[in-house]
Tab-separated table of C-alpha atoms in Angstrom:
chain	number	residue	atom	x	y	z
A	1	UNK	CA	107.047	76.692	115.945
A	2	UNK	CA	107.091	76.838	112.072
A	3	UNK	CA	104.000	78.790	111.292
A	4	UNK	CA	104.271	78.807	107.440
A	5	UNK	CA	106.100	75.994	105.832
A	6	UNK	CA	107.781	75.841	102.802
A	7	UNK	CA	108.750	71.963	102.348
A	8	UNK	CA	110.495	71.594	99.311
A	9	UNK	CA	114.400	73.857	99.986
A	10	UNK	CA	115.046	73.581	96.132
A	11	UNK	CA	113.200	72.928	93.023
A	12	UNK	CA	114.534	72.674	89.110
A	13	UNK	CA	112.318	73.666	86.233
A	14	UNK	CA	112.872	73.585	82.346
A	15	UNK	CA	112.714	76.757	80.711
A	16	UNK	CA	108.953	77.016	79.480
A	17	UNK	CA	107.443	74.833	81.258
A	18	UNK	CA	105.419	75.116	85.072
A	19	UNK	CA	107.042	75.881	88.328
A	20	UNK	CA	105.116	74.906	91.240
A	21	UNK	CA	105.971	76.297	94.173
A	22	UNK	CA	104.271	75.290	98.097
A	23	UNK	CA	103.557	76.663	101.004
A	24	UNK	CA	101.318	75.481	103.841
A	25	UNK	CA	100.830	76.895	107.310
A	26	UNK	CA	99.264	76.197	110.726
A	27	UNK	CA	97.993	79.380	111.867
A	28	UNK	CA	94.329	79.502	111.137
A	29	UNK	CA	94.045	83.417	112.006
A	30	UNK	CA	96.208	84.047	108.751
A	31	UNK	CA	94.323	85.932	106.207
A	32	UNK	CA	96.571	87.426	104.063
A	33	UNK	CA	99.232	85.911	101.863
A	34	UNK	CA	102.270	86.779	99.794
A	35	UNK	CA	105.414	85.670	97.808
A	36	UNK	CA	108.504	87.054	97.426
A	37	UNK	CA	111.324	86.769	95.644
A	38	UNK	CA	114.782	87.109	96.641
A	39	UNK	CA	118.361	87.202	94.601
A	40	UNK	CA	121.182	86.808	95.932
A	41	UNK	CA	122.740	90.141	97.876
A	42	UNK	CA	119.389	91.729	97.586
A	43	UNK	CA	116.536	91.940	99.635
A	44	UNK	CA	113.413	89.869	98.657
A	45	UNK	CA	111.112	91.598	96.168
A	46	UNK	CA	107.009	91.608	96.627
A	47	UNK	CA	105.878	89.388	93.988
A	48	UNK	CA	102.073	88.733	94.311
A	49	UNK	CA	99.496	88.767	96.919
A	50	UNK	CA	96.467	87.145	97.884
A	51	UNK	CA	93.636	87.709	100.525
A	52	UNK	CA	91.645	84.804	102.265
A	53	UNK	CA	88.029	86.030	100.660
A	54	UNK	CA	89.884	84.663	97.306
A	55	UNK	CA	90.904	81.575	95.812
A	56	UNK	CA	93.141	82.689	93.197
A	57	UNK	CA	95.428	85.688	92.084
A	58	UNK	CA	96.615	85.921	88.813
A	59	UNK	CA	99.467	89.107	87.624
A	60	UNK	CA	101.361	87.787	84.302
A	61	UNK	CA	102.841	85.067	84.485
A	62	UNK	CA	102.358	84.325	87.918
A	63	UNK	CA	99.202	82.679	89.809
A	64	UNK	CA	98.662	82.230	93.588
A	65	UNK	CA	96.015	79.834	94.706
A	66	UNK	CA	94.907	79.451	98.044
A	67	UNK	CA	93.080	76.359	99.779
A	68	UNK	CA	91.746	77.541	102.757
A	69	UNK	CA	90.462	74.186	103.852
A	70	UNK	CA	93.711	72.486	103.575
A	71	UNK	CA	95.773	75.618	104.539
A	72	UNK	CA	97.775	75.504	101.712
A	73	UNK	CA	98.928	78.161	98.892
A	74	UNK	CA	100.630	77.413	95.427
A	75	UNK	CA	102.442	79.828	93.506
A	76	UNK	CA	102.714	78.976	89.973
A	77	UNK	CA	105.045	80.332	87.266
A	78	UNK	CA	104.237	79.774	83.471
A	79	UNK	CA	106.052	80.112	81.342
A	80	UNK	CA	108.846	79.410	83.424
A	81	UNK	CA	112.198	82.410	82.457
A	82	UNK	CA	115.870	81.681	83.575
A	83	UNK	CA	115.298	85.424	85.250
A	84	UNK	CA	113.402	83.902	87.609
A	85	UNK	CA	115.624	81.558	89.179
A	86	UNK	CA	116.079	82.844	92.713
A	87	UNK	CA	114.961	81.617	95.988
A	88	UNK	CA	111.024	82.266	96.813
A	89	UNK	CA	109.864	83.426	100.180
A	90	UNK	CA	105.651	82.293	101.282
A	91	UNK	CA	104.684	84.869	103.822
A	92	UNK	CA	101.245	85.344	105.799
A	93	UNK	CA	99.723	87.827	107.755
A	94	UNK	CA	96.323	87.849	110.478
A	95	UNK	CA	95.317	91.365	109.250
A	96	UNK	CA	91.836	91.335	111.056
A	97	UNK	CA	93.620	91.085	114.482
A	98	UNK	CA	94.747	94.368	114.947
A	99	UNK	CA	98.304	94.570	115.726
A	100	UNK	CA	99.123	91.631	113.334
A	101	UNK	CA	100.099	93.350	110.752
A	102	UNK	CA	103.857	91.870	110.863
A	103	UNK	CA	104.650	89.107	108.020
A	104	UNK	CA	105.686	85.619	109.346
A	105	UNK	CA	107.800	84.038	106.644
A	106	UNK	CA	108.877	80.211	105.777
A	107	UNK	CA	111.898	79.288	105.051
A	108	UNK	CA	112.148	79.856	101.154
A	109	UNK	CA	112.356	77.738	98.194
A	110	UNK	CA	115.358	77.952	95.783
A	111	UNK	CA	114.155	77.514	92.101
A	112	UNK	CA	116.800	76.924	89.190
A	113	UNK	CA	115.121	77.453	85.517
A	114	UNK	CA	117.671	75.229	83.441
A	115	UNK	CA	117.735	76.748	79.975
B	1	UNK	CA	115.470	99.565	94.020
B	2	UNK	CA	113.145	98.922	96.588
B	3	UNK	CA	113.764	102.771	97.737
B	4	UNK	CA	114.540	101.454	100.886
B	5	UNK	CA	117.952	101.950	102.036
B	6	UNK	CA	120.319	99.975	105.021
B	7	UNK	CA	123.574	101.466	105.833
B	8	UNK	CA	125.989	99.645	106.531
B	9	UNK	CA	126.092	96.714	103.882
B	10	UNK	CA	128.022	94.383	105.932
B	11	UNK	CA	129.418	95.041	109.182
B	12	UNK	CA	131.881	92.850	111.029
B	13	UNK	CA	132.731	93.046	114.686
B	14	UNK	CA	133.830	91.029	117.793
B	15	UNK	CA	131.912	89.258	120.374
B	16	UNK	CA	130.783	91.574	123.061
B	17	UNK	CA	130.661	94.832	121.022
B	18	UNK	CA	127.532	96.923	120.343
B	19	UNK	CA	126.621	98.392	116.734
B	20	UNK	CA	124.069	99.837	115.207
B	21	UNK	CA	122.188	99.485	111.780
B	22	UNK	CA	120.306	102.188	110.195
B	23	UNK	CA	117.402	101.983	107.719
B	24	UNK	CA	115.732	105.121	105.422
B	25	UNK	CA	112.492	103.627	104.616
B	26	UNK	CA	110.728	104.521	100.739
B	27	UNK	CA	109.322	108.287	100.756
B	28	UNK	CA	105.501	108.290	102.242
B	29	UNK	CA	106.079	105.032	103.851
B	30	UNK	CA	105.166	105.671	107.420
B	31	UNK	CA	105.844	102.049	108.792
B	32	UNK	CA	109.334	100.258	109.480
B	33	UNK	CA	109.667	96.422	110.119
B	34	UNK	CA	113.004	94.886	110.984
B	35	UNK	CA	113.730	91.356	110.949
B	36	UNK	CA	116.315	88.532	110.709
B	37	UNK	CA	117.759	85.862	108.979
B	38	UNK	CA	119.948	83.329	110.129
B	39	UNK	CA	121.835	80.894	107.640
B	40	UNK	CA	119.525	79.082	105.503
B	41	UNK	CA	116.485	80.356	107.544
B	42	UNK	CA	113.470	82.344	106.620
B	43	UNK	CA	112.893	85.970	107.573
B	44	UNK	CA	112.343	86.552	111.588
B	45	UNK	CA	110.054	89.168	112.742
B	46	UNK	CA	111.913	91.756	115.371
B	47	UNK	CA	110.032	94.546	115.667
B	48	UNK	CA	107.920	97.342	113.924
B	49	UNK	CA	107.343	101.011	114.165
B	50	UNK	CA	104.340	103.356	112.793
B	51	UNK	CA	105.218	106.586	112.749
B	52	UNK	CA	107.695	106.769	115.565
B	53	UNK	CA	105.767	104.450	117.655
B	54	UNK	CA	106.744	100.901	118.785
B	55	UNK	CA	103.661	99.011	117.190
B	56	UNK	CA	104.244	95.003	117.548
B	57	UNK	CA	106.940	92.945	118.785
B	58	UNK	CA	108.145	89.547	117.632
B	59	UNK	CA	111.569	87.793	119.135
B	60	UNK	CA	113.409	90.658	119.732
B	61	UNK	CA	116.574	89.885	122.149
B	62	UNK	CA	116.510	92.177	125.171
B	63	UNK	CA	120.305	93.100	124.306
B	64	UNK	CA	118.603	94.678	120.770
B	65	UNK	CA	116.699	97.837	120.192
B	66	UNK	CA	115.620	100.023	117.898
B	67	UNK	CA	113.953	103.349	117.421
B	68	UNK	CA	111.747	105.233	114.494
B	69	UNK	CA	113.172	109.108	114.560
B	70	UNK	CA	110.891	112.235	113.795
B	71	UNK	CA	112.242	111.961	109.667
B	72	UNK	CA	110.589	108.490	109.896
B	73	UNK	CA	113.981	106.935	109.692
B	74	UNK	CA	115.409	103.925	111.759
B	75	UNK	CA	118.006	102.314	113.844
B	76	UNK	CA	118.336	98.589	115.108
B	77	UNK	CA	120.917	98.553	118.083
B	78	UNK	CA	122.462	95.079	118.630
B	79	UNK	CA	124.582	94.988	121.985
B	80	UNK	CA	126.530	92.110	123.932
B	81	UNK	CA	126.823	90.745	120.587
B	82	UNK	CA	127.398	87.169	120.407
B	83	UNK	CA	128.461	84.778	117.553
B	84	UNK	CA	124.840	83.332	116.879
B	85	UNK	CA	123.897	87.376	116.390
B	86	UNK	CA	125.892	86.870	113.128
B	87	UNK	CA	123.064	87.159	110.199
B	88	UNK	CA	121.214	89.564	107.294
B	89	UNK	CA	119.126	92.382	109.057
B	90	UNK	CA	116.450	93.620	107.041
B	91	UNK	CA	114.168	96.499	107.115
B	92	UNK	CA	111.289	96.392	105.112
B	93	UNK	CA	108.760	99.820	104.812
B	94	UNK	CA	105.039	99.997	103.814
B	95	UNK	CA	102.990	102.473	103.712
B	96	UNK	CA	100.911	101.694	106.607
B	97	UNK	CA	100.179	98.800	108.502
B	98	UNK	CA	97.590	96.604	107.269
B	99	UNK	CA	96.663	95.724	103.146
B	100	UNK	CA	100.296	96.733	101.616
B	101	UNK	CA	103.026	94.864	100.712
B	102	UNK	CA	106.308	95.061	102.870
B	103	UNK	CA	109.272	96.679	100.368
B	104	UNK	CA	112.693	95.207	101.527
B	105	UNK	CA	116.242	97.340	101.724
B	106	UNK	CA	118.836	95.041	100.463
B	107	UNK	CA	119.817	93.897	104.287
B	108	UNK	CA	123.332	94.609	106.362
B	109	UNK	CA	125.059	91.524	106.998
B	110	UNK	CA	126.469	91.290	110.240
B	111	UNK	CA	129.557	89.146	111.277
B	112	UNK	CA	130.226	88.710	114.575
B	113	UNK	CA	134.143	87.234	115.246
């Protein structure tokens, strides 16, 4: 049982330009969200976080929006930098239920910034 | 550097052996995750420790276990290994549970022959 979905495996980008990545999931006692990105033969990196009381979370360059209704996050990256081609990791959390601290990950999306 | 840090960085053995990963989590972090991933998967929750307690459990194999030590360090013991046990092991540290973001050691991968 996927809890958190990541749909799209890979995604290309221009250099400059928006990368969109998505992430929806099925568990409605998720209230606390996160990205992360991963290079290869390291472990993933914390990117940007967002709790359910908020709709959007900006830090630089990168935005996360959340759609409670629809269950759905976005992560976007503008402008888009060949450093951040790497694979990108959606992860949630049910922090009010105590005990449920643990992150449950999807599957990750690969994202190539062609130069 | 995450200031987490997994010894060994890969590790291969055969089918039916028992090893053991170790994880130093960041100074001041008091909790330890560990999880999975299988080829082209995402990240599977094993099992987490607060300091030195077992605090939630997630798929954990009964041939694996793992302990948090009085220096707040940890081991993941795999045993009866199998082929399908072959994957990255991470161990992620936060400071506590709850409201902080999970910092990742760079993962042993484990190859089972």
């Amino acid at each position: 049982d996927q809890q958190v979905k990541q749909n799209s495996p890979s995604l290309s980008v221009q250099e400059g330009r928006i990368s969109i990545l998505n992430c929806d999931y099925t568990n409605s006692m998720f209230d606390y969200f996160l990205w992360y990105k991963k290079y290869p033969a390291e472990g993933p990196t914390f990117l940007i976080s967002i709790s359910s009381i908020k709709d959007k979370n900006e830090d630089g360059r990168f935005t996360v929006f959340l759609n409670k209704s629809a269950k759905h996050l976005s992560l976007h990256i503008v402008p888009s930098q060949p450093g951040d081609s790497a694979v990108y990791f959606c992860a949630a959390s049910a922090l009010s239920n105590f005990g449920n601290e643990k992150l449950t990950f999807g599957t990750g999306t690969r994202l190539t910034i062609i130069p | 550097d995450s200031g987490v840090t997994q010894t060994p960085k890969h590790l291969i053995t055969a089918t039916g052996q028992r090893v053991t990963l170790r994880c130093s989590p960041r100074s001041g972090d008091l909790s330890v995750y560990w999880y999975q991933q299988s080829l082209d998967q995402g990240l599977q929750f094993l099992i987490q420790y607060y300091n030195g307690e077992e605090r939630a459990k997630g798929n954990i194999l009964e041939r694996f276990s793992a302990q948090q030590f009085p220096d707040l360090h940890s081991e993941l013991n795999l045993s009866s290994l199998e082929l399908g046990d072959s994957a990255l092991y991470f161990c992620a540290s936060s400071v506590a549970p709850g409201n902080s973001p999970l910092h990742f050691g760079n993962g042993t991968r484990l190859t089972v022959t």
